[in-house]
PDB file of C-alpha atoms in Angstrom:
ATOM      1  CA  UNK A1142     -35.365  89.355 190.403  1.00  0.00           C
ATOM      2  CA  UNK A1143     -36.489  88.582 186.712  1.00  0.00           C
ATOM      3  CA  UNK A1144     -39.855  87.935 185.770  1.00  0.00           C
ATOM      4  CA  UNK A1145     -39.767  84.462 185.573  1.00  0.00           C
ATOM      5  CA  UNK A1146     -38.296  83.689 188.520  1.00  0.00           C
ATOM      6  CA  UNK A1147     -41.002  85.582 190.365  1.00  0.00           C
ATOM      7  CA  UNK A1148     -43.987  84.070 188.199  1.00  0.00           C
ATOM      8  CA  UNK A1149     -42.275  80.344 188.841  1.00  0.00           C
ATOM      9  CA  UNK A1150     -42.067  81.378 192.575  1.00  0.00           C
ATOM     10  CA  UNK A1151     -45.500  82.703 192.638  1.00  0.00           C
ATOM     11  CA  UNK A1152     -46.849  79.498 190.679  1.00  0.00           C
ATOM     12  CA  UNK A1153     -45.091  76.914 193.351  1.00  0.00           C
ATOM     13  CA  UNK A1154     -46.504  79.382 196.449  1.00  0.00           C
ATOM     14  CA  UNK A1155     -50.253  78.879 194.433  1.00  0.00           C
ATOM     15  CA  UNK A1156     -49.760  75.257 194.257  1.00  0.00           C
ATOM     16  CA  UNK A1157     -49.128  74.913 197.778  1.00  0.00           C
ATOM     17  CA  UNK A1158     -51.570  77.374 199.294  1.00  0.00           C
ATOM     18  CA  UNK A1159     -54.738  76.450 196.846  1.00  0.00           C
ATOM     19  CA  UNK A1160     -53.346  72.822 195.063  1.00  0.00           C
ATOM     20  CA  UNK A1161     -55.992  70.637 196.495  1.00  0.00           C
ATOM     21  CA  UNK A1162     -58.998  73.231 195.664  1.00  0.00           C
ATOM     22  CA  UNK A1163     -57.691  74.464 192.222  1.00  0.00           C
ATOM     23  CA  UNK A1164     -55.587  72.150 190.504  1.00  0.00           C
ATOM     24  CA  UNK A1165     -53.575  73.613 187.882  1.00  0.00           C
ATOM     25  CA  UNK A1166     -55.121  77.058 188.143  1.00  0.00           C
ATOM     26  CA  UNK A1167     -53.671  77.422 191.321  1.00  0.00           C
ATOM     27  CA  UNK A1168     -49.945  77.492 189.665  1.00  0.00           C
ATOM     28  CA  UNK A1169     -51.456  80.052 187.202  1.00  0.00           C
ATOM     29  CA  UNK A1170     -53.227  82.024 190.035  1.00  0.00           C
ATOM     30  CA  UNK A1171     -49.952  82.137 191.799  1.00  0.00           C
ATOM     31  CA  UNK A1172     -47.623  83.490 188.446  1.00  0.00           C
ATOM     32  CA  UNK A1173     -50.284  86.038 188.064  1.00  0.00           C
ATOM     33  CA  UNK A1174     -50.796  87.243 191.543  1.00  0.00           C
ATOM     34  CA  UNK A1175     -46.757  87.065 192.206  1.00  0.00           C
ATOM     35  CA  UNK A1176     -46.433  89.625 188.670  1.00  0.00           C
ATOM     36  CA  UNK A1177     -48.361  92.606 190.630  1.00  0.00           C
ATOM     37  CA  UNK A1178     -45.452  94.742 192.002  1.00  0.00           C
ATOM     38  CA  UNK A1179     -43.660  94.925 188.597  1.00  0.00           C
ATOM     39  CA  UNK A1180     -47.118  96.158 187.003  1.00  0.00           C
ATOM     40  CA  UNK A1181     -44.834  99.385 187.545  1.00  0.00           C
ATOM     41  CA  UNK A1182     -42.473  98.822 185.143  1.00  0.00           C
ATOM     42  CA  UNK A1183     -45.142  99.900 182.476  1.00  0.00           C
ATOM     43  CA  UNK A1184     -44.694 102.943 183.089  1.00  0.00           C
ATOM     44  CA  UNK A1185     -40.937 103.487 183.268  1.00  0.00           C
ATOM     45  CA  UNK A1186     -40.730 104.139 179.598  1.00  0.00           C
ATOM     46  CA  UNK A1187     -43.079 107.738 180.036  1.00  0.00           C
ATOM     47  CA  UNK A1188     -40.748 108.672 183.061  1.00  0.00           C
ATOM     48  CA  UNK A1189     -37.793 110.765 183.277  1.00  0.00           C
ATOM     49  CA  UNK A1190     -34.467 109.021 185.017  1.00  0.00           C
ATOM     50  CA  UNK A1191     -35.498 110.528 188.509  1.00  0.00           C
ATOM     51  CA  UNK A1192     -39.571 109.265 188.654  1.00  0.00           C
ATOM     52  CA  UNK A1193     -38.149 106.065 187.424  1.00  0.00           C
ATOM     53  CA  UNK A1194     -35.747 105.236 190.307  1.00  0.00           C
ATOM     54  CA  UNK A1195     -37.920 106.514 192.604  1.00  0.00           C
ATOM     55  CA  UNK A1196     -41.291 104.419 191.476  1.00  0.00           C
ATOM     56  CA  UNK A1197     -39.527 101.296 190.438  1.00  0.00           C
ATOM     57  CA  UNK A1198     -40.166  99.003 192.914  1.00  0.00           C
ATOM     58  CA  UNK A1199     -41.742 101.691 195.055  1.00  0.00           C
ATOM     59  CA  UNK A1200     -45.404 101.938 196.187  1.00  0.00           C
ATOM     60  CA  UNK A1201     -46.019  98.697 194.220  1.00  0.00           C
ATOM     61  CA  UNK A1202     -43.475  96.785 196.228  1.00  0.00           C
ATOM     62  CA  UNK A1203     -44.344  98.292 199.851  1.00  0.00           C
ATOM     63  CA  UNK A1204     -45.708  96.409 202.924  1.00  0.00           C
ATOM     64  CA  UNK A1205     -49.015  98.436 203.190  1.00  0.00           C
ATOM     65  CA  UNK A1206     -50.050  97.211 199.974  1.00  0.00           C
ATOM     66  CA  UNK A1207     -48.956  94.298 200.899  1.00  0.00           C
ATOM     67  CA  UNK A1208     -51.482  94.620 203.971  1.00  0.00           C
ATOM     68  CA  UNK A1209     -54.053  95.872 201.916  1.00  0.00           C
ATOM     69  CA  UNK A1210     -53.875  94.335 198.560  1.00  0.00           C
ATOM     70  CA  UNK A1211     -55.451  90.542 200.406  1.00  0.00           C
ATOM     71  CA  UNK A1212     -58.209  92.390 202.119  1.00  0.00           C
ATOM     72  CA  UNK A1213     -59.450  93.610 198.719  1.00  0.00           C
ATOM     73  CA  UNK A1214     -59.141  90.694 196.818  1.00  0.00           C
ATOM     74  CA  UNK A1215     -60.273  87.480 199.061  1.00  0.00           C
ATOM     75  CA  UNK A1216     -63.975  87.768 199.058  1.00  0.00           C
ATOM     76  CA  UNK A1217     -63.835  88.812 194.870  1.00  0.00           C
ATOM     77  CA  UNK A1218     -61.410  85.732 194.472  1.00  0.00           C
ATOM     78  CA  UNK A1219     -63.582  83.485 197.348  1.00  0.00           C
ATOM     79  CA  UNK A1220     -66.847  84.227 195.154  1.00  0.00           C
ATOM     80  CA  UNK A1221     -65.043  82.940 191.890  1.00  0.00           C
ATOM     81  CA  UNK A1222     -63.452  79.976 193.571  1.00  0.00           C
ATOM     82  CA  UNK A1223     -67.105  79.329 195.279  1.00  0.00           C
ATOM     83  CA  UNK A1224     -67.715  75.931 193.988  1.00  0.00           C
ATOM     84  CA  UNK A1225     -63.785  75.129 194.851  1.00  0.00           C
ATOM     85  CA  UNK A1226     -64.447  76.075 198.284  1.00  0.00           C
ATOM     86  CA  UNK A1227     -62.102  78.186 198.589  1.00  0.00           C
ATOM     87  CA  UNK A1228     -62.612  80.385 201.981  1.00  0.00           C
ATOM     88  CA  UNK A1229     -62.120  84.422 202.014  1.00  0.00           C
ATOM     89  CA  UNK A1230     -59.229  83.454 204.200  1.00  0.00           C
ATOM     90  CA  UNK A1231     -57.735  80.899 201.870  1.00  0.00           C
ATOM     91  CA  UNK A1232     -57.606  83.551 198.920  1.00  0.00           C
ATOM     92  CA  UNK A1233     -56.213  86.375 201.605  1.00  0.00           C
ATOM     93  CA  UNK A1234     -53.588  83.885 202.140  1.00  0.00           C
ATOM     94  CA  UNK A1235     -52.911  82.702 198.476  1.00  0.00           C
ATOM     95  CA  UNK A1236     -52.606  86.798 197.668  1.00  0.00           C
ATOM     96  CA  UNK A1237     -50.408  87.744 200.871  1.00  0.00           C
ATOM     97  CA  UNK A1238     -47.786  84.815 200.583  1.00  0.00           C
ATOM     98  CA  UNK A1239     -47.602  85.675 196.387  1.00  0.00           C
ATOM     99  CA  UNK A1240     -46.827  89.096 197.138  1.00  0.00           C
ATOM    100  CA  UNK A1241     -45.032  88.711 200.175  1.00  0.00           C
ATOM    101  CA  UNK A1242     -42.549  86.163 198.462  1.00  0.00           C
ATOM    102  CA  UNK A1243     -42.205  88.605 195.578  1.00  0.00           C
ATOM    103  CA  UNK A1244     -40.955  90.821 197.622  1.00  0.00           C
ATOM    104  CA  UNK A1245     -38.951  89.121 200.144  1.00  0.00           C
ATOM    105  CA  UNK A1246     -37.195  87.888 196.720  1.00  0.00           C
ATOM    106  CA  UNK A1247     -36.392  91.945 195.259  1.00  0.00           C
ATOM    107  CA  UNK A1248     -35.269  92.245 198.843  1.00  0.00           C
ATOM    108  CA  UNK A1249     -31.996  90.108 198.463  1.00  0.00           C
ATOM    109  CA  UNK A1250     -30.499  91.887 195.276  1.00  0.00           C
ATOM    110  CA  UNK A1251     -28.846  94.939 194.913  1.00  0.00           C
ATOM    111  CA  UNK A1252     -31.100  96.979 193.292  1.00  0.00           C
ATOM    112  CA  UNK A1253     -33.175  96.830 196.670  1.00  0.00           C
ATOM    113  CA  UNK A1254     -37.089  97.672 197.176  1.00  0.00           C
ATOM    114  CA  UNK A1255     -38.650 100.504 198.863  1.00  0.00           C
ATOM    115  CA  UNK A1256     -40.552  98.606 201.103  1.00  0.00           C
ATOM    116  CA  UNK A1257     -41.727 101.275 203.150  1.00  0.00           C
ATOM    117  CA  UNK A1258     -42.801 103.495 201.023  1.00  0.00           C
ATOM    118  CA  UNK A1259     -44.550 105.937 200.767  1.00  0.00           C
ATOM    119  CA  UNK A1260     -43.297 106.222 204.667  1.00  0.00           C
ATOM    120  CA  UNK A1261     -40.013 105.781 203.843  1.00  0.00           C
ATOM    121  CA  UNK A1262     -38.134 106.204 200.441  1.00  0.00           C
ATOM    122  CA  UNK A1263     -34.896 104.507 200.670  1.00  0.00           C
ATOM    123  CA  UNK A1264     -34.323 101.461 199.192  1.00  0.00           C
ATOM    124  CA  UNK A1265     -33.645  98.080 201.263  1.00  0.00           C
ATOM    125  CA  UNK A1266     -31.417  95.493 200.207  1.00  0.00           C
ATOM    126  CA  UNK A1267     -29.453  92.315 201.535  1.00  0.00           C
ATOM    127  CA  UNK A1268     -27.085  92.441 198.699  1.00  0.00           C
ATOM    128  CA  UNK A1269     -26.941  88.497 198.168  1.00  0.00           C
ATOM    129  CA  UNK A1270     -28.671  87.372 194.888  1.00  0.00           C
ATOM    130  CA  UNK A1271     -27.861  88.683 191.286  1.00  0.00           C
ATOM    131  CA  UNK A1272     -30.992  89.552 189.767  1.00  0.00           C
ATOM    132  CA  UNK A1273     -30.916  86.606 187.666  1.00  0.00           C
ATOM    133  CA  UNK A1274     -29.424  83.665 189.163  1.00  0.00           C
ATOM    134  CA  UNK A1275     -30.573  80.656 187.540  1.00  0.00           C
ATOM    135  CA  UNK A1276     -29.546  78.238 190.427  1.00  0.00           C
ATOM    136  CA  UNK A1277     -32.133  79.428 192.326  1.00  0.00           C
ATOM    137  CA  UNK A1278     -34.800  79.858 189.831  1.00  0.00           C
ATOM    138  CA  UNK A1279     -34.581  76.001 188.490  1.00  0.00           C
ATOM    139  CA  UNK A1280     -35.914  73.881 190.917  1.00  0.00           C
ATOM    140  CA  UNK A1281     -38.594  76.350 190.912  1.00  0.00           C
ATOM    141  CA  UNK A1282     -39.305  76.224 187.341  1.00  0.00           C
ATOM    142  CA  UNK A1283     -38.976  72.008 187.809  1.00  0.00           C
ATOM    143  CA  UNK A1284     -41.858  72.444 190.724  1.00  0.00           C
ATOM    144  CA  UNK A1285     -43.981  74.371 188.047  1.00  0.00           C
ATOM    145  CA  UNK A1286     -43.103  71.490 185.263  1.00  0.00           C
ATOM    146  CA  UNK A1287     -44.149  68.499 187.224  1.00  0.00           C
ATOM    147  CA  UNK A1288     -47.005  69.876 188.665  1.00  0.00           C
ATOM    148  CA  UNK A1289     -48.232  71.109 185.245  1.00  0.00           C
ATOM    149  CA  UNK A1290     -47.743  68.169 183.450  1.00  0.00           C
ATOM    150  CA  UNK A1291     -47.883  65.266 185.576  1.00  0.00           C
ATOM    151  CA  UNK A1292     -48.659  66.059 188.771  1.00  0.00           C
ATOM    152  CA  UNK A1293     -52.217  67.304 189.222  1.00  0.00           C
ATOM    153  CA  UNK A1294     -54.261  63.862 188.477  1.00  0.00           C
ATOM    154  CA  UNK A1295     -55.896  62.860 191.649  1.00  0.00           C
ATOM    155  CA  UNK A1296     -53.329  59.941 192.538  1.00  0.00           C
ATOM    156  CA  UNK A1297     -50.336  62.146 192.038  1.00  0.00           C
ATOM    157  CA  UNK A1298     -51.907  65.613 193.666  1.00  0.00           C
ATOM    158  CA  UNK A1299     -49.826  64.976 197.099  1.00  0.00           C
ATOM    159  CA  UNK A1300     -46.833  64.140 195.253  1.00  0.00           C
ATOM    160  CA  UNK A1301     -47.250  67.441 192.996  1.00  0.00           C
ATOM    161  CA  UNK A1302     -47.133  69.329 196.258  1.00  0.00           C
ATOM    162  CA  UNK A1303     -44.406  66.907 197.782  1.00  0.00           C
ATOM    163  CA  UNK A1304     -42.452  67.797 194.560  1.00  0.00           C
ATOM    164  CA  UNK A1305     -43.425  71.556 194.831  1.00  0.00           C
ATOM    165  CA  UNK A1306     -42.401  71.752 198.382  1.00  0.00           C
ATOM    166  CA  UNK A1307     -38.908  70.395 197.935  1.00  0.00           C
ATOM    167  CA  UNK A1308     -38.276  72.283 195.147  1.00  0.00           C
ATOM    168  CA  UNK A1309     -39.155  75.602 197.394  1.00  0.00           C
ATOM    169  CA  UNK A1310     -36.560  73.741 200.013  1.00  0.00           C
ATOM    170  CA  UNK A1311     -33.886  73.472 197.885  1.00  0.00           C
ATOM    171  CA  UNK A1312     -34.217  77.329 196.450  1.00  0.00           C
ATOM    172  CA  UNK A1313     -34.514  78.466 200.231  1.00  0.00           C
ATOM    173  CA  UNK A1314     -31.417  76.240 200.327  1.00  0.00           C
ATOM    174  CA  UNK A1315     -29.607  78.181 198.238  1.00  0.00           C
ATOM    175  CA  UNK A1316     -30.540  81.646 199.234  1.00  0.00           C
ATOM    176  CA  UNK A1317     -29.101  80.426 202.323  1.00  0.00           C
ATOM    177  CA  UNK A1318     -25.781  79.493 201.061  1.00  0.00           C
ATOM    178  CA  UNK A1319     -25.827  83.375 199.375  1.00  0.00           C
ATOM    179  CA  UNK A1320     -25.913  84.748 202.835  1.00  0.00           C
ATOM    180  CA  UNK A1321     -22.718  81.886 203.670  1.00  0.00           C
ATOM    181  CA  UNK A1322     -21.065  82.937 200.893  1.00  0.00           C
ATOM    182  CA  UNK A1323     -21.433  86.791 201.272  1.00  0.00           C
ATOM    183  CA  UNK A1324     -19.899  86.385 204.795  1.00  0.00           C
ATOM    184  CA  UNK A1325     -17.200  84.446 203.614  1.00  0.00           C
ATOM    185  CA  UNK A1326     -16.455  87.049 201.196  1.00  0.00           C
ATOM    186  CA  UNK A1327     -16.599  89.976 203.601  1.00  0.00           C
ATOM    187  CA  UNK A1328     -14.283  88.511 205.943  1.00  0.00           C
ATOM    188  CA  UNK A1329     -11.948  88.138 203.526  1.00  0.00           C
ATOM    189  CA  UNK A1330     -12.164  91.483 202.868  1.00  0.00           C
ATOM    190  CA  UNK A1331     -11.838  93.122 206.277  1.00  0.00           C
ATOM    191  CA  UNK A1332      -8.535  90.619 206.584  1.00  0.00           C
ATOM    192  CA  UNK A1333      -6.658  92.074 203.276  1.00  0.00           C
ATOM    193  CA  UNK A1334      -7.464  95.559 204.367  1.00  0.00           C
ATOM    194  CA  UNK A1335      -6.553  94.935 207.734  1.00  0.00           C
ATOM    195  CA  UNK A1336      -3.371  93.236 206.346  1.00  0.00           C
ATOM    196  CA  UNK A1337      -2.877  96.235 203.946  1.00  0.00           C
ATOM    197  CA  UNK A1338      -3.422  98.997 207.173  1.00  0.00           C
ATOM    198  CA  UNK A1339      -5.511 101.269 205.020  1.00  0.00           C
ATOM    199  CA  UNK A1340      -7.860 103.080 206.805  1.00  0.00           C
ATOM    200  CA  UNK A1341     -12.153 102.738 205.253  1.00  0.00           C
ATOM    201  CA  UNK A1342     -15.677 103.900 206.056  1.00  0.00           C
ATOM    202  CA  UNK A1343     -17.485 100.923 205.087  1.00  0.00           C
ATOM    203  CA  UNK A1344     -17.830  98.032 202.199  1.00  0.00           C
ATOM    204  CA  UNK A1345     -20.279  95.881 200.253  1.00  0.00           C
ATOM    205  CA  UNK A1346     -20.131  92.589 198.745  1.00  0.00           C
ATOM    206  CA  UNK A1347     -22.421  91.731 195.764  1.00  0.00           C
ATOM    207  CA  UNK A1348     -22.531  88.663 193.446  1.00  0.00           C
ATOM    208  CA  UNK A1349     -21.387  88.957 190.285  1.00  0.00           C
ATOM    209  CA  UNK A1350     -23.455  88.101 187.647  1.00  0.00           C
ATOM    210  CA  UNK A1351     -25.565  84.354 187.679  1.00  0.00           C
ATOM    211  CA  UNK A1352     -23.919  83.371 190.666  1.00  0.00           C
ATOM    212  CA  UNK A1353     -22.871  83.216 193.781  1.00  0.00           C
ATOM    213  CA  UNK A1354     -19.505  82.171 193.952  1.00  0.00           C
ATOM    214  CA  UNK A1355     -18.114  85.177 192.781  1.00  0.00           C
ATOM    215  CA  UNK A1356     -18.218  88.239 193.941  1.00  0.00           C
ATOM    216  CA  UNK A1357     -17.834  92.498 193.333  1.00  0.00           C
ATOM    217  CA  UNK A1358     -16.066  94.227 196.321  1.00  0.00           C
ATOM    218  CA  UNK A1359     -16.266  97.868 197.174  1.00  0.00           C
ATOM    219  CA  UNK A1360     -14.839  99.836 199.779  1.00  0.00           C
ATOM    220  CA  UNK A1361     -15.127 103.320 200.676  1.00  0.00           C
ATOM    221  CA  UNK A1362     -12.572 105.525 201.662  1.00  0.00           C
ATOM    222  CA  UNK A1363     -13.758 108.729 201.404  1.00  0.00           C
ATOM    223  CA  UNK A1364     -12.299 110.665 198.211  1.00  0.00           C
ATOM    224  CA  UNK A1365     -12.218 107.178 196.613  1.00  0.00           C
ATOM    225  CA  UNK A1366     -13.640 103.667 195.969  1.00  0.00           C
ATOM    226  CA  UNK A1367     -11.612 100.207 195.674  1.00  0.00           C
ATOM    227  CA  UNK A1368     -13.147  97.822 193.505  1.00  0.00           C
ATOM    228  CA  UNK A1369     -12.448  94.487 193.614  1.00  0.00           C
ATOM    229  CA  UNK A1370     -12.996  91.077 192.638  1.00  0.00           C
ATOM    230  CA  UNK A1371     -13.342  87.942 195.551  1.00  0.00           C
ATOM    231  CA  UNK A1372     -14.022  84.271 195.017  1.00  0.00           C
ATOM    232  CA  UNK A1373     -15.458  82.160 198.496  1.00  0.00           C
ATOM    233  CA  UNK A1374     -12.447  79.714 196.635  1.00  0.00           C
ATOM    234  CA  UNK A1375      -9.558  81.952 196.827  1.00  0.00           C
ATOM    235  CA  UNK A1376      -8.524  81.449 200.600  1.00  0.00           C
ATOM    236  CA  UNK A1377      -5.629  83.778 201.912  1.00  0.00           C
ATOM    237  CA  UNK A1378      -4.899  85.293 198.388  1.00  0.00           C
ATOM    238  CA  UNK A1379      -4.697  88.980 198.444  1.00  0.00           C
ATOM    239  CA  UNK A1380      -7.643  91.116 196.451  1.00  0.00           C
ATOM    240  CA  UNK A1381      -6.670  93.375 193.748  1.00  0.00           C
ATOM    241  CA  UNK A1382      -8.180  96.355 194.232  1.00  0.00           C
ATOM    242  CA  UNK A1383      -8.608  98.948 191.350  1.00  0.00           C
ATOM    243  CA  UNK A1384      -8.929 102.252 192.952  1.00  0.00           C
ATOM    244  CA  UNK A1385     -11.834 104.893 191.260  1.00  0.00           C
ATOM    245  CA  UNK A1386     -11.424 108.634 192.618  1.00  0.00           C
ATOM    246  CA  UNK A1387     -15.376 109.574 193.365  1.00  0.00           C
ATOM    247  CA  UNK A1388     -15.434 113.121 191.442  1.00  0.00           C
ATOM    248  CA  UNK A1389     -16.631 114.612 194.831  1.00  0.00           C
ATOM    249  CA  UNK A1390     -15.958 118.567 193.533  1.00  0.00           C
ATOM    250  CA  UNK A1391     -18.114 117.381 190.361  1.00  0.00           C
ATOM    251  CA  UNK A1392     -20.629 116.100 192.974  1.00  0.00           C
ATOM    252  CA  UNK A1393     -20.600 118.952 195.427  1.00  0.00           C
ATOM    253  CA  UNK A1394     -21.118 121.485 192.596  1.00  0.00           C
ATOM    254  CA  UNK A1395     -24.081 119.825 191.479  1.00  0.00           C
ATOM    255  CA  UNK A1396     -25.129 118.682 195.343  1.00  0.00           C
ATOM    256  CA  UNK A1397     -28.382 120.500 194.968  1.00  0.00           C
ATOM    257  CA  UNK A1398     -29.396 119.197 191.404  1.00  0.00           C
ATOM    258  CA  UNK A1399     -32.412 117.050 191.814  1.00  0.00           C
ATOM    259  CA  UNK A1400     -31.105 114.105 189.184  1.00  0.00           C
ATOM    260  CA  UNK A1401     -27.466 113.685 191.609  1.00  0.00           C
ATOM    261  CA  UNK A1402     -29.827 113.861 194.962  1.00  0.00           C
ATOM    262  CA  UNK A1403     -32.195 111.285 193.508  1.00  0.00           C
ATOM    263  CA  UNK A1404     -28.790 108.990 192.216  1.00  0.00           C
ATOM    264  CA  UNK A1405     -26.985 109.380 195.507  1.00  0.00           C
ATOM    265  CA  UNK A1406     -30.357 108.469 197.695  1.00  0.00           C
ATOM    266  CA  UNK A1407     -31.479 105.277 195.441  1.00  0.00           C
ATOM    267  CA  UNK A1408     -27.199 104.165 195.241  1.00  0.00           C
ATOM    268  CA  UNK A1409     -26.646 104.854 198.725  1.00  0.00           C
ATOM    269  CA  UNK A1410     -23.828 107.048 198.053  1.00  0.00           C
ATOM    270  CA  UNK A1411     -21.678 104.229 196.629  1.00  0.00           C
ATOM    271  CA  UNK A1412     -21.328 106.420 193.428  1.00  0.00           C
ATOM    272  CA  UNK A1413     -18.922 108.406 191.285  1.00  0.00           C
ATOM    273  CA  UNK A1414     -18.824 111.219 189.008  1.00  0.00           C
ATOM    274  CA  UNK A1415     -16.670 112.377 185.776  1.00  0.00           C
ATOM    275  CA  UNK A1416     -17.375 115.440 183.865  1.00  0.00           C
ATOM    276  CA  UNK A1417     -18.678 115.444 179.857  1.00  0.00           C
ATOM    277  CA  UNK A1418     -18.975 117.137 177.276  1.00  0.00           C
ATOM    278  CA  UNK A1419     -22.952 116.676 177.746  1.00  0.00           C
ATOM    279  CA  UNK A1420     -23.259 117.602 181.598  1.00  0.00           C
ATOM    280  CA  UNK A1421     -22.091 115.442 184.456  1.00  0.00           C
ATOM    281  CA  UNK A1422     -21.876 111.533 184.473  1.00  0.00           C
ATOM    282  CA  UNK A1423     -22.951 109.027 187.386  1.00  0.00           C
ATOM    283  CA  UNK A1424     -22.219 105.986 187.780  1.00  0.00           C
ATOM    284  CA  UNK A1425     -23.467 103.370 190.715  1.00  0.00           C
ATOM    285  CA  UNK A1426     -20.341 101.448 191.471  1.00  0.00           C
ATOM    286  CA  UNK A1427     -22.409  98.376 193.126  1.00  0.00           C
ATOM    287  CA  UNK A1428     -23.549  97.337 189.278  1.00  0.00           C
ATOM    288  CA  UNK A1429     -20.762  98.064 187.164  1.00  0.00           C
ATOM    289  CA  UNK A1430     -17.640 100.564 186.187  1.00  0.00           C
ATOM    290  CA  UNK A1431     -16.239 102.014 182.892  1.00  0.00           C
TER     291      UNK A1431
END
């Protein structure tokens, strides 16, 4: 997701672990804590195309640091937050959840996080958030508001995390309707292609951009991919499918080329190729087509 959507989501997570000890520092503890695993993207402008899809949301985004990051930072964090009272245990918590959450979050897009790594180098994904959805990031950003501005006086602190809490609920609300929506979309699919008798290996549904209402279809059949276009509104109407040929003898000549293995691992395969003037192009078909 986009940087402000984690830092908002990281902020509301702060206020509810560490409100009642920190007061407003605990919604900037949170944003900066939740900003960690992206301290990667730094570095993507000094990488080639290969290190980048391979770091991005790599080590920085896996579950052993994840593990490891709270164990090295509650007693430093305890010792600042002494006079708050703030326990070792409190701050391990505060770190874990901000992390956690911030990757949890990367987990439901597309793009997909490597949250095994350095075990395991595939990318994970759920394939049910855009990676800017502003639905989802607003009541967040409202949490962060109220309990920034009017919340955090002693009278209002337990509505600040009343507000904060509900505002959480109603984002978690709406994830939930993405996974809804996503089935509601693939069903549709499997019924047009059942209707149609075409025979497939497999298909994805992803929103389309700051939404999730509409969505990109892709099926794979082998030599070819069907893209498509689905709304969860459109009922029994049939999908238009516009039908890409993969390139697979550009692809198999250049199988053992370290750029198309590194492509075809972080895409999952759902890719094409066309030949250039310059080389060979590749495209990943789950963000976009030309």
């Amino acid at each position: 997701m986009d940087s402000l959507t984690h830092a908002a989501l990281g902020a509301v997570v702060g206020e509810l672990t560490l409100g009642r000890h920190l007061g407003r520092r605990a919604l900037a503890w949170g944003a900066l804590l939740a900003t960690i695993p992206d301290l990667d993207a730094f570095l993507l402008p000094f990488l080639n195309t290969v290190w980048s899809l391979r770091l991005h949301r790599g080590p920085t985004h896996s579950v052993l640091l994840a593990v490891a990051l709270p164990l090295l930072l509650a007693r430093p964090l305890a010792r600042r937050w002494k006079k708050d009272k703030v326990s070792p245990q409190r701050a391990a918590c505060l770190v874990f959840l901000t992390f956690t959450t911030h990757l949890l979050l990367d987990l439901f897009t597309t793009y997909g996080t490597q949250i095994f790594a350095p075990f395991h180098g595939h990318p994970a994904s759920f394939d049910n958030l855009f990676i800017i959805d502003p639905l989802f990031t607003l009541p967040l950003l409202v949490a962060v508001l109220w309990c920034l501005f009017i919340g955090h006086p002693q009278r209002k602190q337990g509505r600040a995390l009343r507000i904060a809490g509900c505002c959480l609920g109603i984002s978690c609300a709406y994830l939930g309707l993405s996974f809804a929506a996503k089935a509601t979309v693939g069903r549709a699919i499997r019924n047009d292609l059942a209707r149609r008798q075409v025979p497939w290996q497999r298909k994805l549904e992803t929103p389309a951009p700051f939404n999730i209402l509409l969505w990109r279809c892709l099926i794979d059949r082998g030599d070819e991919l069907w893209l498509g276009c689905r709304s969860v509104f459109d009922g029994d109407m049939p999908i238009h499918w516009t039908i890409i040929d993969k390139g697979a003898a550009h692809l198999d000549q250049h199988a053992d080329a370290r750029e198309v293995r590194e492509l075809r691992r972080f895409s999952k395969d759902w890719l094409y190729a066309r030949r250039t003037e310059d080389g060979l192009w590749l495209v990943d078909a789950r963000f976009g087509e030309s």
